[in-house]
Coordinates of C-alpha atoms in Angstrom, one line a residue:
X199 CA -8.9 29.7 -12.5
X200 CA -7.6 27.9 -15.6
X201 CA -4.5 30.1 -15.8
X202 CA -3.8 29.8 -12.0
X203 CA -4.0 26.0 -12.3
X204 CA -1.5 26.2 -15.2
X205 CA 0.8 28.4 -13.2
X206 CA 0.7 26.2 -10.1
X207 CA 1.1 23.0 -12.2
X208 CA 3.9 23.7 -14.6
X209 CA 7.1 21.8 -13.6
X210 CA 10.6 23.0 -14.0
X211 CA 12.5 19.9 -15.1
X212 CA 15.9 21.3 -15.7
X213 CA 17.7 24.7 -15.4
X214 CA 21.4 24.6 -16.2
X215 CA 23.4 27.8 -15.7
X216 CA 20.3 29.7 -14.6
X217 CA 19.0 30.0 -18.1
X218 CA 15.6 30.6 -16.5
X219 CA 14.1 33.0 -15.6
X220 CA 14.6 34.5 -19.1
X221 CA 14.1 38.3 -18.8
X222 CA 11.8 39.7 -21.5
X223 CA 14.2 42.7 -21.7
X224 CA 12.8 46.1 -22.5
X225 CA 10.5 47.5 -25.2
X226 CA 10.9 47.6 -28.9
X227 CA 14.4 46.6 -30.1
X228 CA 15.5 46.1 -26.5
X229 CA 13.0 43.2 -26.0
X230 CA 14.4 39.6 -25.7
X231 CA 14.1 38.0 -29.1
X232 CA 13.5 34.2 -29.4
X233 CA 12.9 31.6 -32.0
X234 CA 10.4 28.9 -31.6
X235 CA 10.7 25.4 -33.0
X236 CA 8.3 22.4 -33.2
X237 CA 4.9 22.0 -34.7
X238 CA 3.4 22.3 -31.2
X239 CA 4.7 25.9 -31.1
X240 CA 2.0 26.8 -33.7
X241 CA -0.6 24.1 -32.9
X242 CA -0.3 23.4 -29.1
X243 CA -2.5 20.8 -27.5
X244 CA -4.8 22.1 -24.7
X245 CA -6.0 18.7 -23.7
X246 CA -9.1 16.4 -24.0
X247 CA -10.0 15.4 -27.6
X248 CA -8.5 17.2 -30.6
X249 CA -10.3 20.3 -31.6
X250 CA -12.6 18.6 -34.1
X251 CA -15.8 16.7 -34.0
X252 CA -14.5 13.9 -31.7
X253 CA -15.9 15.0 -28.3
X254 CA -15.5 11.6 -26.5
X255 CA -13.2 13.2 -23.9
X256 CA -14.6 16.7 -24.2
X257 CA -13.3 19.4 -26.5
X258 CA -10.8 22.1 -25.5
X259 CA -11.2 25.2 -27.6
X260 CA -7.9 27.0 -27.2
X261 CA -8.1 30.8 -26.8
X262 CA -4.4 31.3 -26.1
X263 CA -1.2 29.8 -27.4
X264 CA 2.5 29.8 -26.9
X265 CA 3.1 32.8 -29.2
X266 CA 0.5 35.0 -27.7
X267 CA 1.7 34.2 -24.2
X268 CA 5.3 35.2 -25.0
X269 CA 4.1 38.4 -26.7
X270 CA 2.0 39.3 -23.7
X271 CA 5.1 38.9 -21.5
X272 CA 7.1 41.2 -23.7
X273 CA 9.2 38.8 -25.8
X274 CA 9.7 39.3 -29.5
X275 CA 9.3 36.0 -31.5
X276 CA 10.7 35.0 -34.9
X277 CA 8.0 35.5 -37.5
X278 CA 9.9 33.8 -40.3
X279 CA 10.0 30.4 -38.5
X280 CA 6.4 30.8 -37.4
X281 CA 5.3 31.3 -41.0
X282 CA 7.4 28.4 -42.2
X283 CA 5.9 26.0 -39.8
X284 CA 2.4 27.1 -40.7
X285 CA 3.2 26.7 -44.4
X286 CA 4.9 23.3 -43.9
X287 CA 1.9 22.0 -42.0
X288 CA -0.4 22.9 -44.9
X289 CA 1.8 21.0 -47.3
X290 CA 1.8 17.8 -45.2
X291 CA -1.4 17.7 -43.2
X292 CA -0.7 14.1 -42.0
X293 CA 2.7 15.0 -40.3
X294 CA 2.7 13.8 -36.8
X295 CA 6.3 14.7 -36.0
X296 CA 8.5 17.7 -35.9
X297 CA 10.1 17.7 -39.2
X298 CA 9.6 20.0 -42.2
X299 CA 7.5 17.9 -44.7
X300 CA 10.0 15.1 -44.6
X301 CA 10.9 13.8 -48.0
X302 CA 13.2 11.0 -49.4
X303 CA 15.7 13.7 -50.4
X304 CA 15.6 15.4 -47.0
X305 CA 14.7 12.6 -44.5
X306 CA 15.3 14.7 -41.4
X307 CA 13.7 17.9 -42.7
X308 CA 16.7 19.9 -41.6
X309 CA 17.7 21.0 -45.1
X310 CA 14.5 23.1 -45.3
X311 CA 15.5 25.0 -42.1
X312 CA 18.9 25.7 -43.6
X313 CA 17.5 26.8 -47.0
X314 CA 14.4 28.6 -45.9
X315 CA 14.6 30.1 -42.5
X316 CA 18.1 29.9 -40.9
X317 CA 18.9 33.4 -42.1
X318 CA 16.4 34.7 -39.5
X319 CA 18.1 33.1 -36.5
X320 CA 20.7 35.9 -36.1
X321 CA 17.9 38.4 -35.3
X322 CA 16.2 36.2 -32.8
X323 CA 19.0 34.3 -31.1
X324 CA 18.6 35.3 -27.4
X325 CA 17.2 31.9 -26.9
X326 CA 15.5 29.0 -28.8
X327 CA 12.3 27.5 -27.4
X328 CA 11.4 24.0 -28.6
X329 CA 7.9 22.8 -28.0
X330 CA 7.5 19.1 -28.2
X331 CA 5.2 16.2 -27.2
X332 CA 5.4 12.5 -27.8
X333 CA 4.5 11.8 -31.4
X334 CA 1.6 9.4 -30.6
X335 CA 2.2 8.3 -34.1
X336 CA 1.8 4.6 -33.4
X337 CA -0.2 1.7 -34.5
X338 CA -0.8 -1.4 -32.4
X339 CA 0.5 -4.7 -33.7
X340 CA 0.8 -7.8 -31.7
X341 CA 0.1 -5.8 -28.6
X342 CA 3.1 -3.5 -29.2
X343 CA 3.1 0.1 -30.2
X344 CA 5.0 0.7 -33.4
X345 CA 5.7 3.6 -35.7
X346 CA 7.8 3.1 -38.9
X347 CA 9.2 6.7 -38.6
X348 CA 9.9 6.7 -34.9
X349 CA 12.8 4.4 -34.3
X350 CA 16.0 6.3 -33.6
X351 CA 19.1 4.9 -35.3
X352 CA 20.7 2.3 -33.0
X353 CA 17.5 2.0 -31.0
X354 CA 15.6 -1.2 -31.7
X355 CA 12.4 -0.1 -30.0
X356 CA 9.8 2.5 -30.9
X357 CA 6.7 3.5 -29.1
X358 CA 4.3 6.5 -28.7
X359 CA 5.8 7.9 -25.6
X360 CA 9.2 8.9 -26.9
X361 CA 10.5 11.5 -29.4
X362 CA 11.3 10.1 -32.8
X363 CA 14.3 10.4 -34.9
X364 CA 13.3 13.6 -36.7
X365 CA 12.5 15.3 -33.4
X366 CA 16.0 14.2 -32.2
X367 CA 17.5 15.7 -35.3
X368 CA 15.6 18.9 -34.7
X369 CA 17.0 19.1 -31.1
X370 CA 20.5 18.5 -32.3
X371 CA 20.1 21.2 -35.0
X372 CA 18.8 23.8 -32.6
X373 CA 21.5 23.0 -30.1
X374 CA 24.1 23.7 -32.8
X375 CA 22.6 27.1 -33.7
X376 CA 21.7 28.6 -30.3
X377 CA 23.6 29.2 -27.1
X378 CA 20.4 28.8 -25.0
X379 CA 17.9 26.1 -25.7
X380 CA 14.7 25.8 -23.6
X381 CA 12.3 22.8 -24.2
X382 CA 8.7 22.9 -23.3
X383 CA 6.9 19.6 -23.0
X384 CA 3.3 19.9 -24.2
X385 CA 2.2 16.5 -23.0
X386 CA 0.6 15.2 -19.8
X387 CA 1.6 11.5 -20.2
X388 CA 5.0 10.4 -19.0
X389 CA 7.4 10.2 -21.9
X390 CA 11.1 9.5 -22.3
X391 CA 13.1 12.8 -21.8
X392 CA 16.7 11.6 -22.1
X393 CA 17.4 13.2 -25.5
X394 CA 15.6 16.3 -24.5
X395 CA 17.7 16.6 -21.4
X396 CA 20.8 16.1 -23.5
X397 CA 20.2 18.9 -25.9
X398 CA 18.5 21.5 -23.7
X399 CA 19.8 23.9 -21.2
X400 CA 16.4 24.2 -19.5
X401 CA 13.2 22.2 -19.7
X402 CA 9.7 22.7 -18.4
X403 CA 6.6 20.5 -18.5
X404 CA 3.6 22.7 -19.5
X405 CA 1.2 19.7 -19.8
X406 CA -2.1 20.2 -21.6
X407 CA -3.1 23.4 -19.9
X408 CA -6.6 23.9 -21.3
X409 CA -8.3 26.8 -23.1
X410 CA -6.4 29.7 -21.5
X411 CA -3.6 27.9 -19.6
X412 CA -1.0 28.8 -22.3
X413 CA -1.2 32.4 -21.0
X414 CA 0.9 31.2 -18.1
X415 CA 4.0 30.2 -20.1
X416 CA 5.4 33.7 -20.7
X417 CA 4.9 34.6 -17.0
X418 CA 6.7 31.4 -15.8
X419 CA 9.6 31.7 -18.3
X420 CA 10.1 35.4 -17.3
X421 CA 10.1 34.7 -13.6
X422 CA 6.9 36.7 -12.9
X423 CA 5.5 33.4 -11.7
X424 CA 7.8 30.9 -10.0
X425 CA 7.3 27.3 -11.3
X426 CA 6.3 25.2 -8.4
X427 CA 4.6 22.1 -9.9
X428 CA 5.8 18.5 -9.3
X429 CA 5.4 15.4 -11.4
X430 CA 2.7 13.0 -10.3
X431 CA 4.5 10.2 -12.1
X432 CA 8.0 8.9 -12.6
X433 CA 9.2 9.6 -16.1
X434 CA 11.4 6.6 -17.0
X435 CA 14.5 7.1 -19.1
X436 CA 13.6 3.9 -21.0
X437 CA 9.9 3.1 -20.9
X438 CA 10.5 -0.4 -22.3
X439 CA 12.2 -1.2 -19.0
X440 CA 9.0 -0.4 -17.1
X441 CA 7.0 -3.5 -16.2
X442 CA 3.8 -2.0 -17.6
X443 CA 5.4 -2.0 -21.1
X444 CA 5.2 -5.8 -21.3
X445 CA 1.6 -5.7 -20.1
X446 CA 0.4 -3.3 -22.8
X447 CA -2.4 -5.0 -24.8
X448 CA -1.8 -8.0 -22.6
X449 CA 0.5 -9.6 -25.2
X450 CA -1.2 -12.9 -24.5
X451 CA -0.5 -12.7 -20.8
X452 CA -3.5 -13.4 -18.5
X453 CA -3.8 -12.9 -14.8
X454 CA -2.8 -15.9 -12.7
X455 CA -5.6 -17.2 -10.5
X456 CA -5.1 -16.3 -6.8
X457 CA -4.4 -19.1 -4.3
X458 CA -6.8 -19.2 -1.4
X459 CA -5.1 -18.8 1.9
X460 CA -7.1 -20.6 4.6
X461 CA -4.7 -19.7 7.4
X462 CA -6.0 -17.5 10.2
X463 CA -4.7 -14.0 10.5
X464 CA -4.6 -11.4 13.3
X465 CA -6.5 -8.2 12.7
X466 CA -4.4 -5.1 13.4
X467 CA -5.9 -1.8 14.3
X468 CA -4.5 1.1 12.4
X469 CA -6.0 4.2 13.9
X470 CA -2.8 6.1 14.7
X471 CA -2.0 9.2 12.8
X472 CA 1.5 10.6 12.0
X473 CA 1.8 14.4 12.1
X474 CA 4.9 16.3 11.1
X475 CA 5.5 20.0 11.1
X476 CA 8.0 21.2 8.5
X477 CA 9.4 24.7 8.3
X478 CA 10.4 25.8 4.8
X479 CA 12.8 28.8 4.4
X480 CA 13.7 30.7 1.3
X481 CA 17.4 31.8 1.0
X482 CA 18.4 35.3 1.7
X483 CA 19.6 35.9 -1.8
X484 CA 16.9 33.9 -3.6
X485 CA 14.1 34.9 -5.9
X486 CA 10.5 34.8 -4.4
X487 CA 9.1 31.4 -5.0
X488 CA 7.1 28.4 -3.7
X489 CA 8.2 24.9 -2.7
X490 CA 6.5 21.6 -2.2
X491 CA 7.2 19.4 0.8
X492 CA 6.6 15.7 0.2
X493 CA 6.2 13.1 3.0
X494 CA 6.9 9.5 1.9
X495 CA 6.7 6.2 3.6
X496 CA 8.5 2.9 3.0
X497 CA 6.7 -0.2 4.2
X498 CA 8.6 -3.4 5.1
X499 CA 9.5 -5.8 2.3
X500 CA 11.6 -8.5 3.8
X501 CA 11.8 -12.3 4.3
X502 CA 9.0 -12.0 6.9
X503 CA 7.0 -9.1 5.3
X504 CA 6.6 -10.6 1.8
X505 CA 3.9 -8.5 0.1
X506 CA 5.6 -6.7 -2.7
X507 CA 5.7 -3.0 -2.1
X508 CA 7.2 0.1 -3.8
X509 CA 10.4 1.4 -2.2
X510 CA 8.7 4.8 -1.5
X511 CA 5.1 5.9 -1.6
X512 CA 3.8 9.5 -1.3
X513 CA 1.8 9.9 1.9
X514 CA 1.1 13.6 2.0
X515 CA 2.3 16.8 0.5
X516 CA 1.8 20.6 0.8
X517 CA 2.9 23.7 -1.1
X518 CA 4.0 26.9 0.5
X519 CA 2.7 30.3 -0.3
X520 CA 5.0 32.6 -2.3
X521 CA 8.0 33.2 0.1
X522 CA 10.1 36.3 -0.4
X523 CA 13.9 36.0 0.2
X524 CA 14.6 35.3 3.9
X525 CA 11.0 34.4 4.7
X526 CA 9.7 31.0 6.0
X527 CA 6.5 29.1 6.5
X528 CA 5.6 26.0 8.6
X529 CA 3.5 23.3 6.9
X530 CA 1.7 20.4 8.6
X531 CA 1.7 16.9 7.0
X532 CA -0.4 14.0 8.1
X533 CA -0.4 10.3 7.4
X534 CA -2.8 7.7 8.7
X535 CA -1.1 4.4 9.5
X536 CA -3.9 2.5 7.8
X537 CA -3.0 4.2 4.5
X538 CA 0.4 2.3 4.6
X539 CA -1.4 -1.0 4.2
X540 CA -0.7 -3.3 1.3
X541 CA -3.2 -5.5 -0.6
X542 CA -2.9 -9.2 -0.2
X543 CA -4.8 -11.0 -3.0
X544 CA -4.5 -14.3 -1.1
X545 CA -5.7 -13.2 2.3
X546 CA -9.2 -14.3 3.4
X547 CA -11.3 -11.7 5.1
X548 CA -15.0 -12.1 6.1
X549 CA -15.3 -15.0 3.7
X550 CA -13.9 -13.1 0.8
X551 CA -10.5 -13.4 -0.9
X552 CA -8.3 -10.3 -0.7
X553 CA -7.7 -7.9 2.1
X554 CA -5.6 -4.8 3.0
X555 CA -2.8 -5.8 5.5
X556 CA -0.3 -3.9 7.6
X557 CA 2.5 -6.4 7.8
X558 CA 4.7 -6.4 10.9
X559 CA 8.0 -4.7 10.5
X560 CA 9.6 -1.3 10.4
X561 CA 7.7 1.5 8.5
X562 CA 10.0 4.5 7.7
X563 CA 8.7 8.0 6.9
X564 CA 10.9 10.5 5.2
X565 CA 10.8 14.0 3.8
X566 CA 11.8 14.0 0.1
X567 CA 12.1 16.3 -2.9
X568 CA 10.8 13.4 -5.0
X569 CA 10.5 9.7 -4.8
X570 CA 14.2 9.2 -5.1
X571 CA 15.9 12.0 -3.1
X572 CA 15.6 12.2 0.7
X573 CA 16.1 15.6 2.4
X574 CA 19.2 15.8 4.6
X575 CA 17.2 16.3 7.7

């Protein structure tokens, strides 16, 4: 069950030039040979609390990892780089970023790649796979998340949901040495992906897949399993532009007391249900795969309908079965009108302050591939 959840949930973020699926090749010397980068390639995070005595969020004991998953799918992996990362970690146990025991003489850690392991790339250069997560290497000061090593040159901000300058240098280095670069995001919290997008041909969110979920990685990369997950959150290009960033730790900002609205309101019934049948067809020349159909609604936000609302809200979704080339499946999506209500903190209801309200106006439903992109039909 854990592995199936991981297979269904992994999200293909990018796939330029059909880098994926990456065929494992044949056996022995005919196998596809890849080089893995990033400390998460050797110590991936399965989720919950770290694998130590802190069990506040539960403990995930990982019984599979990225290397074993790739091996099980037939890939050959670079043993020199794997051994180097293991050694570097033992030298600097407190490292929280993807550099090789960063020193004053080698502030990006790249020199150690060049001196110690770069000779092995030629034998494992069918693709590079970079496994990254947000560093999380932050402390809280004045309500802001800070990390003295995180800030990228020319970037005045630093926080725990971005890659840091040494991870960026790692991506640049890998991009210079390999024709195909695949990045795996071993993180379940939205993080900035701009630099990863810039220096990767393909990207996939693997999340924190639990004890055995890493077994799914090789099957998804090879195409044995078609990645069909979707992001439950928007991943902002710049998290500092997200309104929640200013609210972190409150920063001295307290909620404003609601103003009581004594005016009478009309109660609207909202018992109607919207039902839409959608047929999904796979192309005649396509690989077998699944797709997710998403039904969104947009509530009125005008001069007369003044409650602040998102531009688009997910109302329902459904995933197809695996469809072979040329096959189709019809999915049914449903949305209750009352679910499109907005919360009015100033509205009186039964003597209490605050109520859900369906403001008058035009409510638009649409089929989308995500919260931004509306399907043509």
